[in-house]
Short mmCIF file of C-alpha atoms in Angstrom, two decimals:
data_model
loop_
_atom_site.label_atom_id
_atom_site.label_comp_id
_atom_site.label_asym_id
_atom_site.label_seq_id
_atom_site.Cartn_x
_atom_site.Cartn_y
_atom_site.Cartn_z
CA MET A 1 0.03 -0.01 -0.02
CA LYS A 2 1.35 3.44 -0.88
CA ASP A 3 1.91 6.15 1.78
CA ASP A 4 -1.04 8.26 0.52
CA GLU A 5 -3.41 5.27 0.46
CA MET A 6 -2.25 4.27 4.09
CA LYS A 7 -2.91 7.79 5.28
CA ASP A 8 -6.38 7.84 3.78
CA GLU A 9 -7.21 4.50 5.26
CA LEU A 10 -5.85 5.60 8.76
CA GLN A 11 -8.01 8.77 8.47
CA GLU A 12 -10.97 6.76 7.43
CA ILE A 13 -10.53 4.50 10.38
CA LEU A 14 -10.40 7.44 12.71
CA ASN A 15 -13.50 8.86 11.14
CA ARG A 16 -15.34 5.63 11.68
CA LEU A 17 -14.50 5.45 15.45
CA PRO A 18 -17.73 5.47 17.54
CA TYR A 19 -16.24 7.80 20.10
CA ARG A 20 -16.10 11.56 20.64
CA GLU A 21 -14.66 13.84 23.16
CA PRO A 22 -14.50 13.38 26.07
CA PHE A 23 -14.49 9.62 25.58
CA ARG A 24 -12.17 9.27 22.48
CA PHE A 25 -8.70 7.98 23.56
CA VAL A 26 -7.08 8.09 20.02
CA ASP A 27 -5.21 11.13 18.79
CA GLU A 28 -3.32 9.37 15.96
CA LEU A 29 -2.64 6.08 14.35
CA ASP A 30 0.89 5.11 13.32
CA TYR A 31 -0.25 2.00 11.38
CA VAL A 32 -2.83 -0.59 11.02
CA SER A 33 -2.14 -3.86 9.16
CA ASP A 34 -3.64 -7.34 8.96
CA THR A 35 -1.38 -8.36 12.03
CA GLY A 36 -1.86 -5.35 14.35
CA ALA A 37 -2.17 -1.62 15.04
CA SER A 38 -0.32 1.16 16.75
CA GLY A 39 -1.35 4.58 17.80
CA ARG A 40 -0.90 7.40 20.34
CA TYR A 41 -2.90 9.30 22.90
CA THR A 42 -2.09 12.23 25.13
CA PHE A 43 -3.77 12.12 28.51
CA ARG A 44 -4.57 15.78 28.94
CA PRO A 45 -3.93 17.20 32.53
CA GLU A 46 -7.36 19.04 32.33
CA SER A 47 -9.36 15.87 31.71
CA TRP A 48 -12.63 15.48 33.66
CA PHE A 49 -11.42 12.38 35.66
CA TYR A 50 -8.07 13.68 37.18
CA PRO A 51 -9.60 15.89 39.98
CA GLY A 52 -11.40 13.02 41.53
CA HIS A 53 -8.88 10.18 40.98
CA PHE A 54 -6.30 10.39 43.73
CA PRO A 55 -6.68 14.11 44.52
CA GLY A 56 -3.43 15.92 44.91
CA SER A 57 -1.46 13.12 43.11
CA PRO A 58 -3.64 12.15 40.07
CA VAL A 59 -3.07 9.03 38.05
CA THR A 60 -4.95 7.82 35.01
CA PRO A 61 -7.64 5.25 35.91
CA GLY A 62 -6.88 1.84 34.82
CA VAL A 63 -10.28 1.42 33.23
CA LEU A 64 -9.25 4.39 30.89
CA LEU A 65 -5.91 2.84 30.10
CA THR A 66 -7.88 -0.35 29.06
CA GLU A 67 -10.28 1.90 26.98
CA CYS A 68 -7.37 3.54 25.21
CA CYS A 69 -5.83 0.07 24.45
CA ALA A 70 -9.20 -1.16 23.21
CA GLN A 71 -9.82 1.94 21.02
CA ILE A 72 -6.42 1.88 19.39
CA GLY A 73 -5.43 -1.82 19.55
CA LEU A 74 -8.76 -3.59 19.10
CA VAL A 75 -11.39 -1.35 17.49
CA CYS A 76 -9.19 0.51 14.99
CA LEU A 77 -7.72 -2.98 13.97
CA GLY A 78 -11.26 -4.52 13.87
CA ILE A 79 -12.40 -1.78 11.63
CA HIS A 80 -9.66 -2.44 9.19
CA LEU A 81 -10.00 -6.25 9.28
CA SER A 82 -13.81 -5.99 8.72
CA GLY A 83 -13.28 -4.51 5.27
CA LEU A 84 -12.84 -0.81 5.55
CA PRO A 85 -12.95 0.03 1.72
CA GLY A 86 -16.34 0.67 0.37
CA ASN A 87 -19.55 2.10 1.88
CA SER A 88 -18.39 3.00 5.34
CA ALA A 89 -21.78 4.42 6.40
CA ALA A 90 -23.29 0.85 6.01
CA ALA A 91 -20.20 -0.78 7.53
CA PRO A 92 -20.44 -2.69 10.83
CA GLY A 93 -19.05 -1.38 14.00
CA PHE A 94 -16.67 -3.05 16.39
CA ALA A 95 -16.93 -3.37 20.06
CA LEU A 96 -14.88 -4.69 23.15
CA SER A 97 -16.32 -7.79 24.64
CA ASP A 98 -13.53 -9.04 27.06
CA SER A 99 -10.36 -7.70 28.71
CA ARG A 100 -7.62 -9.06 30.95
CA MET A 101 -5.15 -6.28 31.68
CA GLU A 102 -2.17 -6.00 33.99
CA PHE A 103 -1.01 -2.67 35.27
CA LEU A 104 2.73 -2.08 35.77
CA LEU A 105 3.42 1.61 36.03
CA PRO A 106 1.10 4.79 36.68
CA VAL A 107 0.35 6.99 33.77
CA SER A 108 0.44 10.63 34.88
CA PRO A 109 -1.60 13.61 33.42
CA GLY A 110 0.10 15.02 30.39
CA GLU A 111 1.60 11.66 29.36
CA THR A 112 1.46 10.73 25.71
CA VAL A 113 1.17 6.91 25.52
CA ARG A 114 1.74 4.60 22.57
CA VAL A 115 -0.48 1.48 22.27
CA VAL A 116 0.72 -1.47 20.11
CA SER A 117 -1.54 -4.52 19.38
CA GLU A 118 -0.84 -7.83 17.82
CA LYS A 119 -3.66 -9.90 16.32
CA LEU A 120 -4.04 -13.41 17.75
CA TYR A 121 -6.93 -14.26 15.55
CA PHE A 122 -9.98 -12.86 13.71
CA ARG A 123 -12.66 -15.24 12.74
CA PHE A 124 -16.46 -15.55 12.83
CA GLY A 125 -16.52 -11.80 13.52
CA LYS A 126 -14.43 -12.13 16.76
CA LEU A 127 -11.08 -10.43 17.23
CA ARG A 128 -8.55 -11.29 19.96
CA CYS A 129 -5.30 -9.43 20.35
CA ASP A 130 -2.44 -8.78 22.82
CA VAL A 131 -1.94 -5.10 23.62
CA ARG A 132 0.80 -3.11 25.25
CA LEU A 133 0.76 0.49 26.37
CA PHE A 134 4.13 2.33 26.62
CA LEU A 135 4.97 5.57 28.32
CA THR A 136 6.82 8.40 26.39
CA ASP A 137 10.19 7.03 27.64
CA GLY A 138 9.40 3.45 26.20
CA ARG A 139 8.69 1.88 29.56
CA LEU A 140 5.72 -0.62 29.52
CA ALA A 141 2.80 0.70 31.63
CA CYS A 142 0.26 -1.96 31.01
CA LYS A 143 -0.33 -5.02 28.95
CA GLY A 144 -3.11 -7.43 28.30
CA ARG A 145 -5.35 -9.58 26.07
CA LEU A 146 -8.49 -7.90 24.64
CA SER A 147 -11.36 -9.42 22.63
CA GLY A 148 -13.97 -7.74 20.50
CA MET A 149 -16.73 -8.54 18.00
CA LEU A 150 -18.36 -7.08 14.99
CA ILE A 151 -21.67 -5.42 15.90
CA ASN A 152 -24.43 -4.34 13.57
CA SER A 153 -24.62 -0.59 13.86
CA ALA A 154 -28.36 -0.66 12.79
CA ALA A 155 -29.27 -2.69 15.79
#
């Protein structure tokens, strides 16, 4: 795939994400292929959840780290694998169905994270992948296994 075609596909995937602020945890996609995906998100210090999550020493909630991993590593990959080209308005959506995460390091406000996923399988509309979330300095903050499935957006 040529660079321009890849940029167009990445932008179309971003446009198809079923999330908007304040619940979109994808700023950019680095790549999406048949074997995995990678992207980035910055947890902005002014985000709505920090004042109430460990006041005085805020950290990013694990459930939102899981969501970030799912949006980048599972949903973006699932959109790609479900046949992105064509009529995107009628294309099915993709949703998280199971997660098993291990949290290794805190993620502070202002941190830009990189999520990398590796497809384990995609069959019968079900996707399973391993995900890793890295801090700006390259340290692994969390990792896990996520599963998701195709959903009918008209349902």
